PDB file of C-alpha atoms in Angstrom:
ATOM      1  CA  UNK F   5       0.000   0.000   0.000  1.00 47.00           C
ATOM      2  CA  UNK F   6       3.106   2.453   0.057  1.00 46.00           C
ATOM      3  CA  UNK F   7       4.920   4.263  -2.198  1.00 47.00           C
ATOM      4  CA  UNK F   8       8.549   3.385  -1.712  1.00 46.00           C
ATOM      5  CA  UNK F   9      11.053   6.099  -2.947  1.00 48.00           C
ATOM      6  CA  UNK F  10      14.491   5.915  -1.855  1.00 50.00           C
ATOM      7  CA  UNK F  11      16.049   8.596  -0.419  1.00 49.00           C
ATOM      8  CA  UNK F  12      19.680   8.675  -0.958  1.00 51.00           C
ATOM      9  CA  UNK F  13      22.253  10.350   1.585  1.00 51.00           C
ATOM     10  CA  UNK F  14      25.419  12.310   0.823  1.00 49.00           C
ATOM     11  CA  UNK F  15      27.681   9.245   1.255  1.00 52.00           C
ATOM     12  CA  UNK F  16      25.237   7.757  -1.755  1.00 48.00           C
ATOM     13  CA  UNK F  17      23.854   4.778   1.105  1.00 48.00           C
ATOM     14  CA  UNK F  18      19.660   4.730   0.934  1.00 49.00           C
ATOM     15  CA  UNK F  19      16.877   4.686   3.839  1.00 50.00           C
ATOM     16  CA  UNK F  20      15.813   0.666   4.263  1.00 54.00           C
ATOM     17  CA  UNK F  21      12.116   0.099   3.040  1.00 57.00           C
ATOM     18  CA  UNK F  22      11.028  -1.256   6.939  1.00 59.00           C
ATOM     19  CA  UNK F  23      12.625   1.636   8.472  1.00 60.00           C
ATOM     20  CA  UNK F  24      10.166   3.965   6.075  1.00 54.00           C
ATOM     21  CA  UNK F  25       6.881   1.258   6.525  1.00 52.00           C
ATOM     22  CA  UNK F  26       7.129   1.339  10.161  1.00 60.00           C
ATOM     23  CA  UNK F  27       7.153   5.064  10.032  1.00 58.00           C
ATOM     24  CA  UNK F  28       4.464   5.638   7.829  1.00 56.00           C
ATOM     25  CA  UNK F  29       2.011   2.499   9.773  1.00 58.00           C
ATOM     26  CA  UNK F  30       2.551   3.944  13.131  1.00 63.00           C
ATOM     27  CA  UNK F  31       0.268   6.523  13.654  1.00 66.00           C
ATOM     28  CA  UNK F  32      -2.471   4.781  11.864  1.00 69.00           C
ATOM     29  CA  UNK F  33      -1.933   1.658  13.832  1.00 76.00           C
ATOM     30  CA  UNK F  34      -1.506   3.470  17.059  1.00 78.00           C
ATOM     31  CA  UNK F  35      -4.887   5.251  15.911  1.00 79.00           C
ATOM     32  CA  UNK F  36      -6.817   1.655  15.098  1.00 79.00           C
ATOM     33  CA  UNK F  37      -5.592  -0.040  18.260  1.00 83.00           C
ATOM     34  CA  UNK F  38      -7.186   2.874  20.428  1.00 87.00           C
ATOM     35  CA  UNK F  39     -10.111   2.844  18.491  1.00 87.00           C
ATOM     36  CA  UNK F  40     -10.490  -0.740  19.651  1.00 89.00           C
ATOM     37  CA  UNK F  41      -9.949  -0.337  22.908  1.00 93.00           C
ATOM     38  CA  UNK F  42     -12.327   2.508  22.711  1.00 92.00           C
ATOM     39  CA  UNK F  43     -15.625   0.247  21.409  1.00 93.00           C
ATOM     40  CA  UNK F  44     -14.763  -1.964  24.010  1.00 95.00           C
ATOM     41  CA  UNK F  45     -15.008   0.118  26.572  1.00 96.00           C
ATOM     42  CA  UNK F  46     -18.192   1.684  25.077  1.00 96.00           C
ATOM     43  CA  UNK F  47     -19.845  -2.002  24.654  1.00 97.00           C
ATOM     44  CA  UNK F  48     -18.999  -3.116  28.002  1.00 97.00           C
ATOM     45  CA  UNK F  49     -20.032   0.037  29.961  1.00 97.00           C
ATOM     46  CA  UNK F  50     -23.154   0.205  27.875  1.00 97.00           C
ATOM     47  CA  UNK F  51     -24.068  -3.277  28.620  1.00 97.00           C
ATOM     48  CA  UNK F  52     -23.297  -3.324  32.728  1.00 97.00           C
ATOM     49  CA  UNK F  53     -25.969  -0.279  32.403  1.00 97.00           C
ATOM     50  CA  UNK F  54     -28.440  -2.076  30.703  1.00 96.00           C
ATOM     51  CA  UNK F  55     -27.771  -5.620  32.819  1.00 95.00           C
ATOM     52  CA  UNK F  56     -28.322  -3.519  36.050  1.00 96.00           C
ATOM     53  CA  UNK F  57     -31.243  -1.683  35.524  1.00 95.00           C
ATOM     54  CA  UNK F  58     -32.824  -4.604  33.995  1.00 91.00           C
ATOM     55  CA  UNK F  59     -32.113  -6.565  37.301  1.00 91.00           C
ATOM     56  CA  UNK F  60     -33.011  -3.564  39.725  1.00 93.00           C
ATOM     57  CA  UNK F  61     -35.961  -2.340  37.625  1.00 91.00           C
ATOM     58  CA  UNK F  62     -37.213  -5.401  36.626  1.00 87.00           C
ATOM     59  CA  UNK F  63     -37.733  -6.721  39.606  1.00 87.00           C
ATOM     60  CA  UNK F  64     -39.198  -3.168  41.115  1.00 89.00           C
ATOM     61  CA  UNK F  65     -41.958  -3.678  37.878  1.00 85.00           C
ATOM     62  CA  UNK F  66     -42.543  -7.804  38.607  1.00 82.00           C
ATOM     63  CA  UNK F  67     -43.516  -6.649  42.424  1.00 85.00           C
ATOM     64  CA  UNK F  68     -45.111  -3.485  41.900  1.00 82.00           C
ATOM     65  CA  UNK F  69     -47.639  -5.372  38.770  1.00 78.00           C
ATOM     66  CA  UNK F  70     -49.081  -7.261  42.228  1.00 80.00           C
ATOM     67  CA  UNK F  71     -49.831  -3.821  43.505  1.00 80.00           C
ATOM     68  CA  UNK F  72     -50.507  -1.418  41.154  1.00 76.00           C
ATOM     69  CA  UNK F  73     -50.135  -2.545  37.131  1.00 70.00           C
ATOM     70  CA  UNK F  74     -50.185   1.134  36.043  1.00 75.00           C
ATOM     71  CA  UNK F  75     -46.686   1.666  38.162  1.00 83.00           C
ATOM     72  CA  UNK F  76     -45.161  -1.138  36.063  1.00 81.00           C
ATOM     73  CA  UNK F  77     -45.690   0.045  32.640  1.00 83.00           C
ATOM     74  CA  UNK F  78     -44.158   3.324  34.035  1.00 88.00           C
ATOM     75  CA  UNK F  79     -41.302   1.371  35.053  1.00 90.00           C
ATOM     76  CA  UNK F  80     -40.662  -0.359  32.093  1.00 89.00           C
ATOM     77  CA  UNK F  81     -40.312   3.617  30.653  1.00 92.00           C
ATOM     78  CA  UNK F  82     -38.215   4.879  33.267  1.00 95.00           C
ATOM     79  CA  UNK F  83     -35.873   1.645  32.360  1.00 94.00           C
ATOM     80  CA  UNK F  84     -35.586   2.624  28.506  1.00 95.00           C
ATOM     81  CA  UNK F  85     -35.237   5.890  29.486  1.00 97.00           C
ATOM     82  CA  UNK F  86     -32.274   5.274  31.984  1.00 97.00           C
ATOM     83  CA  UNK F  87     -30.508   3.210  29.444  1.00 97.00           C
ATOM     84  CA  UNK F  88     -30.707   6.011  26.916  1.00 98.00           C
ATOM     85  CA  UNK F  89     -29.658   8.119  29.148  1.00 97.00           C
ATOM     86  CA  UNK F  90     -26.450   6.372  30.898  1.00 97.00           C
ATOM     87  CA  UNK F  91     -25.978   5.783  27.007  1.00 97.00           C
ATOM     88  CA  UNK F  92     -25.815   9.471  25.799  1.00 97.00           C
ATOM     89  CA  UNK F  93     -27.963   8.071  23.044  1.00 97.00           C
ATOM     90  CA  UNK F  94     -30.432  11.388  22.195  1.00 97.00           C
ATOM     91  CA  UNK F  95     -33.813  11.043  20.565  1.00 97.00           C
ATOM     92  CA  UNK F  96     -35.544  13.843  18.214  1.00 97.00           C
ATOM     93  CA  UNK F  97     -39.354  13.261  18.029  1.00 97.00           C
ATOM     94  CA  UNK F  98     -40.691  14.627  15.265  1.00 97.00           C
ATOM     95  CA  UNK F  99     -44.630  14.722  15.085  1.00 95.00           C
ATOM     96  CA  UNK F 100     -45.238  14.596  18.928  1.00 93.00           C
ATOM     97  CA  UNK F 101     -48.786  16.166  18.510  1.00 93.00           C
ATOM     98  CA  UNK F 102     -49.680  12.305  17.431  1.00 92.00           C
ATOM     99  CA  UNK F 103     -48.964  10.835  19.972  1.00 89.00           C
ATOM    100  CA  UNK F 104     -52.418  10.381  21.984  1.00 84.00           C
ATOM    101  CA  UNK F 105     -52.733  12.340  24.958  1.00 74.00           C
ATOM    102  CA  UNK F 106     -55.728  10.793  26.435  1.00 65.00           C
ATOM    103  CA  UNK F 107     -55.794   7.319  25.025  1.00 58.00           C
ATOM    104  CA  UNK F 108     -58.454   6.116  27.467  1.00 60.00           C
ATOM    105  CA  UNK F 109     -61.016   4.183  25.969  1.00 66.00           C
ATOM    106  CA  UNK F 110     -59.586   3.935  22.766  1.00 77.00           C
ATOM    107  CA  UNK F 111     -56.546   1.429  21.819  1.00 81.00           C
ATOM    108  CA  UNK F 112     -53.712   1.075  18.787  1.00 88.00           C
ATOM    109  CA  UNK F 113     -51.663  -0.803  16.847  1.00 87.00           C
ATOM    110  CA  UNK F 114     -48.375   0.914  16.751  1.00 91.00           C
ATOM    111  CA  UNK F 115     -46.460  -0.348  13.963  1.00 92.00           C
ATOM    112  CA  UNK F 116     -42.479   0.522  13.927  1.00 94.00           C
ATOM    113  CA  UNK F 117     -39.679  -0.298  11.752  1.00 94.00           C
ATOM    114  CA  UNK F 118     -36.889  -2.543  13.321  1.00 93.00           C
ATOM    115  CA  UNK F 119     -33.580  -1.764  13.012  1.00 94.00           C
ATOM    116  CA  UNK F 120     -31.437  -2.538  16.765  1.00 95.00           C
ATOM    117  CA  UNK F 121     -32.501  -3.797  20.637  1.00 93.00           C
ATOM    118  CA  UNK F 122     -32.752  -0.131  21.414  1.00 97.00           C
ATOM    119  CA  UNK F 123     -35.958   0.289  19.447  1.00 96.00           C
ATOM    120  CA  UNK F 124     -37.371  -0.846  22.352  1.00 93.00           C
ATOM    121  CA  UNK F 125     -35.206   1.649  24.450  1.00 95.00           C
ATOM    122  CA  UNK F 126     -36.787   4.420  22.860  1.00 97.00           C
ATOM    123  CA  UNK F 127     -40.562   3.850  21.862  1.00 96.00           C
ATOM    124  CA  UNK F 128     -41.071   2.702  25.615  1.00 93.00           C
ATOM    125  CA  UNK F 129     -39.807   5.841  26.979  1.00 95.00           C
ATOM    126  CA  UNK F 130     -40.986   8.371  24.114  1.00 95.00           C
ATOM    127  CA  UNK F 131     -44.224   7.589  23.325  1.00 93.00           C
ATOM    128  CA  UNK F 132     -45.542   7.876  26.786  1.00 85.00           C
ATOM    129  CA  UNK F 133     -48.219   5.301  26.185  1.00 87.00           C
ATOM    130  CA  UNK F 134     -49.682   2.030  27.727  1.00 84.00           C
ATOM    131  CA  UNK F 135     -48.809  -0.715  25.771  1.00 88.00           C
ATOM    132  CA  UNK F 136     -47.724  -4.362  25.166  1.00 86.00           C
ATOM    133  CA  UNK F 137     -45.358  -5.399  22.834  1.00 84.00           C
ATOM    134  CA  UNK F 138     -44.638  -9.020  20.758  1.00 80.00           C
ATOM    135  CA  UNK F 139     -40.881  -9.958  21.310  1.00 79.00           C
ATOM    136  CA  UNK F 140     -39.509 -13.029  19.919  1.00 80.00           C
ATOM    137  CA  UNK F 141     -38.882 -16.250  21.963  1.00 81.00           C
ATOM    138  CA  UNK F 142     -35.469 -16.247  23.008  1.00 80.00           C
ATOM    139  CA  UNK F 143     -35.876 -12.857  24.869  1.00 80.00           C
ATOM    140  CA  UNK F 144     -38.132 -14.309  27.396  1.00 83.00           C
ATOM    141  CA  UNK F 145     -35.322 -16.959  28.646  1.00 83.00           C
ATOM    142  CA  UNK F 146     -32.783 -14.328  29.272  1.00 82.00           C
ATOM    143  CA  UNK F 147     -32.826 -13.998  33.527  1.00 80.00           C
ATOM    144  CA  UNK F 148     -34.391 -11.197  34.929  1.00 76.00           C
ATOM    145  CA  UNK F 149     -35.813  -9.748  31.658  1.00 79.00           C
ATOM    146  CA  UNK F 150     -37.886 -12.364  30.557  1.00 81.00           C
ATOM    147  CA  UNK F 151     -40.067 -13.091  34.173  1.00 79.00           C
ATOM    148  CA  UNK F 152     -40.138  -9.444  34.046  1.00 79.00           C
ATOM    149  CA  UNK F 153     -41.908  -9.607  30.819  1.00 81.00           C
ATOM    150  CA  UNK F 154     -44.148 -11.883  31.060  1.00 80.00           C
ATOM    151  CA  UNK F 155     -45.310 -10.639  33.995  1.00 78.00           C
ATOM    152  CA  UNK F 156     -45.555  -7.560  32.300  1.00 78.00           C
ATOM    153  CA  UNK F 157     -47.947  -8.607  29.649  1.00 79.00           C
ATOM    154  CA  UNK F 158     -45.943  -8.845  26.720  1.00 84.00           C
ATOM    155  CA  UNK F 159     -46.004 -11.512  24.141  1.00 81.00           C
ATOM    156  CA  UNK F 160     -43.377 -14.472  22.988  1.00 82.00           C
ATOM    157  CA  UNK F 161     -43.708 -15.332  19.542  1.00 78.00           C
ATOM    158  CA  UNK F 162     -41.678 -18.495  17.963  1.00 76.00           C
ATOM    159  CA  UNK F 163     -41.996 -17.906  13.994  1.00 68.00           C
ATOM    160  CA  UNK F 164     -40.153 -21.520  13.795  1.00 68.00           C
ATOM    161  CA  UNK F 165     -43.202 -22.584  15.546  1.00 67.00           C
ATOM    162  CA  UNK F 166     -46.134 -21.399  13.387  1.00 59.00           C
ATOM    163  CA  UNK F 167     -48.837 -22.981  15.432  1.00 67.00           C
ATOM    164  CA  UNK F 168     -47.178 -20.982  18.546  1.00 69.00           C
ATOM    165  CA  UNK F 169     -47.358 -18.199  16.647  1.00 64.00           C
ATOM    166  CA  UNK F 170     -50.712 -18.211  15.502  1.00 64.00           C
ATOM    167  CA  UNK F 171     -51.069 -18.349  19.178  1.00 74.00           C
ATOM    168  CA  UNK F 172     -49.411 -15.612  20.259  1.00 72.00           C
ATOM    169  CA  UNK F 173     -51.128 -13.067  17.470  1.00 69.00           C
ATOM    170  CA  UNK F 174     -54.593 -14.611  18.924  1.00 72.00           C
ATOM    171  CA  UNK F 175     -53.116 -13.367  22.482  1.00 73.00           C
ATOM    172  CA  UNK F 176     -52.357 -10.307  20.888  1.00 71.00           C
ATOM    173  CA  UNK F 177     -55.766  -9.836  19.746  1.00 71.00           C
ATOM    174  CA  UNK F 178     -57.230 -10.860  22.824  1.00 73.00           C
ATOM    175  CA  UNK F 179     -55.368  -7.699  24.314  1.00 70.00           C
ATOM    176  CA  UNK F 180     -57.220  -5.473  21.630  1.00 66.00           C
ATOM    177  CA  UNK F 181     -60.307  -6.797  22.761  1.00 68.00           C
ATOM    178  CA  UNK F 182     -59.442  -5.408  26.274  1.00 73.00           C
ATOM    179  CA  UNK F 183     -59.081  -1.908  25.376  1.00 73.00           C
ATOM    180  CA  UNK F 184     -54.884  -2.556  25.462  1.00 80.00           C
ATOM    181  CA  UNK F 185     -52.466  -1.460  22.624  1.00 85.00           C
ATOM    182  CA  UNK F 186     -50.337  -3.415  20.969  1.00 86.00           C
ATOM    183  CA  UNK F 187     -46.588  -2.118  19.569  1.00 89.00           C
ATOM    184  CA  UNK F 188     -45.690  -4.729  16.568  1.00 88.00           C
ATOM    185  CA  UNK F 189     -42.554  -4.820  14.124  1.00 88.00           C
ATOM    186  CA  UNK F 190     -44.521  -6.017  11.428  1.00 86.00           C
ATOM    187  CA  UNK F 191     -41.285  -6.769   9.510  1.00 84.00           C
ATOM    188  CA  UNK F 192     -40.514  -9.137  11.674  1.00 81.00           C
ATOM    189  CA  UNK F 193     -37.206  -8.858  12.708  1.00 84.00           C
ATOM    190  CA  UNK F 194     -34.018  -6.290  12.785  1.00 89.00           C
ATOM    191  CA  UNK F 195     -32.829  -5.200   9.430  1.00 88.00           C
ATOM    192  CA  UNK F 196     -29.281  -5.786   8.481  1.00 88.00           C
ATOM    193  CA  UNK F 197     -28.807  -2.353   6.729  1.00 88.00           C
ATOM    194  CA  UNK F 198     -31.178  -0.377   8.011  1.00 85.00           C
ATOM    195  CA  UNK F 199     -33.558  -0.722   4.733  1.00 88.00           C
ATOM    196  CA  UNK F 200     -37.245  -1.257   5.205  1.00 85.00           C
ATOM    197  CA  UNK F 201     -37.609  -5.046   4.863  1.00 80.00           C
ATOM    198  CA  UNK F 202     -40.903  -7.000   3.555  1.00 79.00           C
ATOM    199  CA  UNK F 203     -43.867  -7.010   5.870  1.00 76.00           C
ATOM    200  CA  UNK F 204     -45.047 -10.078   7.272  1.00 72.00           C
ATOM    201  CA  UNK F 205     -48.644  -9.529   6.687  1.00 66.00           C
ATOM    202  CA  UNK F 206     -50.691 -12.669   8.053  1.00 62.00           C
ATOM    203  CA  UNK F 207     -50.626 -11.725  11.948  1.00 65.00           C
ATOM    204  CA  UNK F 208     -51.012  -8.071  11.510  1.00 65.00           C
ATOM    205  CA  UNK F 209     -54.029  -8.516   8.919  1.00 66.00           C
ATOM    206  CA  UNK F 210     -55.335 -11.127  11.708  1.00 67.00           C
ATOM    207  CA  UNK F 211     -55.017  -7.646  14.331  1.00 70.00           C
ATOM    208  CA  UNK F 212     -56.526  -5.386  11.981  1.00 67.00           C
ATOM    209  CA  UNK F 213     -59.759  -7.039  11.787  1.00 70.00           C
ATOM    210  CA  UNK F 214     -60.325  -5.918  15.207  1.00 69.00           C
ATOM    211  CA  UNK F 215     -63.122  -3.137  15.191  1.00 70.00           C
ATOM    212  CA  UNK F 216     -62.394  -0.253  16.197  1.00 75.00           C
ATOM    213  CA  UNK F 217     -58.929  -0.376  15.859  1.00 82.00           C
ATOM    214  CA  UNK F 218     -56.696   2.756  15.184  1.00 87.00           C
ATOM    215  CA  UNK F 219     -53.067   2.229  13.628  1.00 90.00           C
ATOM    216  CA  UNK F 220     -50.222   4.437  15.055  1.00 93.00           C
ATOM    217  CA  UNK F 221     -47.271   4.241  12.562  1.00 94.00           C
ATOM    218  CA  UNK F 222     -43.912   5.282  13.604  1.00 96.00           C
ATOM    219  CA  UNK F 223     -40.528   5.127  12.164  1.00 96.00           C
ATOM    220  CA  UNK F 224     -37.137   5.116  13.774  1.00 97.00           C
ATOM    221  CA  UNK F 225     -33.805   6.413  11.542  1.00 96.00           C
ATOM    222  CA  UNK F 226     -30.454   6.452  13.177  1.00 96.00           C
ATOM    223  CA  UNK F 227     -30.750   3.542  16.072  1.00 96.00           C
ATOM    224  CA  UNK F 228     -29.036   1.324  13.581  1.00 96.00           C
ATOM    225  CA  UNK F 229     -25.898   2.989  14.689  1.00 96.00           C
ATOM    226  CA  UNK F 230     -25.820   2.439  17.713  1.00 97.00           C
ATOM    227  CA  UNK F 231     -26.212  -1.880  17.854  1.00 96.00           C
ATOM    228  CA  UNK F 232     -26.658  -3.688  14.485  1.00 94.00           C
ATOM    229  CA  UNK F 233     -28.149  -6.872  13.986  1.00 92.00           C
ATOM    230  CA  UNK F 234     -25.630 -10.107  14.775  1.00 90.00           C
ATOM    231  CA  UNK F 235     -23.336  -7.683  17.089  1.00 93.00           C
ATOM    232  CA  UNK F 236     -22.615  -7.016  20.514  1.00 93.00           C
ATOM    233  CA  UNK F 237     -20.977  -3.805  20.063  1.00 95.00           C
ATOM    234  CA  UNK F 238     -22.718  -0.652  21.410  1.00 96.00           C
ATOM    235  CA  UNK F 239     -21.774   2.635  20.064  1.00 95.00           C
ATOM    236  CA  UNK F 240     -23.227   5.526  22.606  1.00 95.00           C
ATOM    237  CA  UNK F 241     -23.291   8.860  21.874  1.00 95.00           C
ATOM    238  CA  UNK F 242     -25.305   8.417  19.052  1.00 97.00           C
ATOM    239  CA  UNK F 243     -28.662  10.821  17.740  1.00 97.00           C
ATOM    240  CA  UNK F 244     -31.360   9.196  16.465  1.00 97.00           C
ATOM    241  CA  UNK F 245     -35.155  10.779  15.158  1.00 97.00           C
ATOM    242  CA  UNK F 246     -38.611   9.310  15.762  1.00 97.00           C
ATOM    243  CA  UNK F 247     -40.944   9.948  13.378  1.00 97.00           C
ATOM    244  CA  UNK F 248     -44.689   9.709  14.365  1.00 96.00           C
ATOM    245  CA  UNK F 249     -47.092  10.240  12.068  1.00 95.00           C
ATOM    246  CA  UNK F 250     -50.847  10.381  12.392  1.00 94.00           C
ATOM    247  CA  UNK F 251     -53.172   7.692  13.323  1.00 92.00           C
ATOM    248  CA  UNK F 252     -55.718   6.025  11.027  1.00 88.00           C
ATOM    249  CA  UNK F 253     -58.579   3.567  10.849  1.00 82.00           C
ATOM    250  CA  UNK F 254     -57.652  -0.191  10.110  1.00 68.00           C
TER     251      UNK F 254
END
């Protein structure tokens, strides 16, 4: 990748080709090793924040859904709000005069785009509403986090398993039925870009034949940045916008 040219001295001798490669790699190398160091650091702080407020919180929501279930939604916001937070991940919400106010006696299907774990970070503790959410399988086994969510209300769903998951949208709409909203990623799972993937239409047609249903649509840009699917690494620091846009019928 370099561009050896000799230089010659007065005595006619010439600079060796390692002495100039090691002078011209250092910095950069120097550079790339702290760089490393520096998303480790980042990806390991990021994730003793999230582990410890999901134990401490977590178990503050499973107790207080015995006493009072209203506290434990607001719990599960004050946890994706925390992480955010500790994170110095910063959310813009554009078309905040959407987002219902009073949403007593009338329930939605918010519908997001899915693009990192901290999706769930943010519409929990931005859209300030009352609502369950369908998560796949393998989140409910991880300790702490998934007693505290099914406690909590929301809802595995296996798509290996399509009988289980027939179930779970029929749980879903039971929810519906009793007045409760209902947060779905109707593309089914993170994107790998950050490109809008296919929909996976046959649960969320089965929710939209509810009556009286509105549908909340929301999109997230930026979050992508921060975790991306198949990785571990956090990167805080990071802005990212959600977009709501206005409700309509089913």
């Amino acid at each position: 990748r370099f561009l050896f040219v000799p230089l010659q001295r007065r005595n006619g001798s010439h600079i060796g080709s390692q002495r100039l490669l090691r002078q011209s790699c250092r910095r950069p190398c120097r550079r790339g090793f702290l760089l490393i160091i520096v998303n480790l650091l980042s990806s390991l702080y990021c994730w003793a924040v999230i582990s410890v407020l999901t134990v401490v919180l977590g178990a503050f929501a499973v107790i207080s859904s015995f006493i009072a279930p209203n506290v434990s939604h607001k719990t599960a916001r004050l946890w994706g709000g925390l992480i955010l937070a500790l994170c110095g991940v910063k959310v813009k919400v554009f078309g905040s005069e959407n987002i219902p106010s009073d949403p007593s006696g009338q329930f939605y299907i918010i519908t997001s785009n899915h693009q990192s774990y901290f999706d769930i970070f943010i519409l929990l503790s931005r859209l300030g509403m009352n609502f369950r959410f369908i998560a796949k399988k393998s989140l409910f086994s991880i300790p702490f986090l998934g007693p505290s969510m099914k406690r909590l209300g929301y809802i595995p769903i296996d798509r290996e398993n399509l009988r289980s998951a027939f179930k779970s949208i029929k749980e879903s709409a039971r929810l519906l039925k009793n007045k409760t909203s209902i947060l779905i990623f109707p593309e089914g799972e993170r994107s790998a870009d950050g490109t809008l993937s296919s929909f996976k239409k046959g649960g969320l047609n089965l929710l939209l034949r509810e009556k009286g249903v509105l549908v909340l649509p929301v999109a997230i840009k930026g979050s992508i940045d921060i975790m991306k699917k198949n990785s571990l690494a956090v990167h805080p620091l990071k802005t990212v916008e959600l977009h709501v846009l206005k409700p309509a019928a089913a």
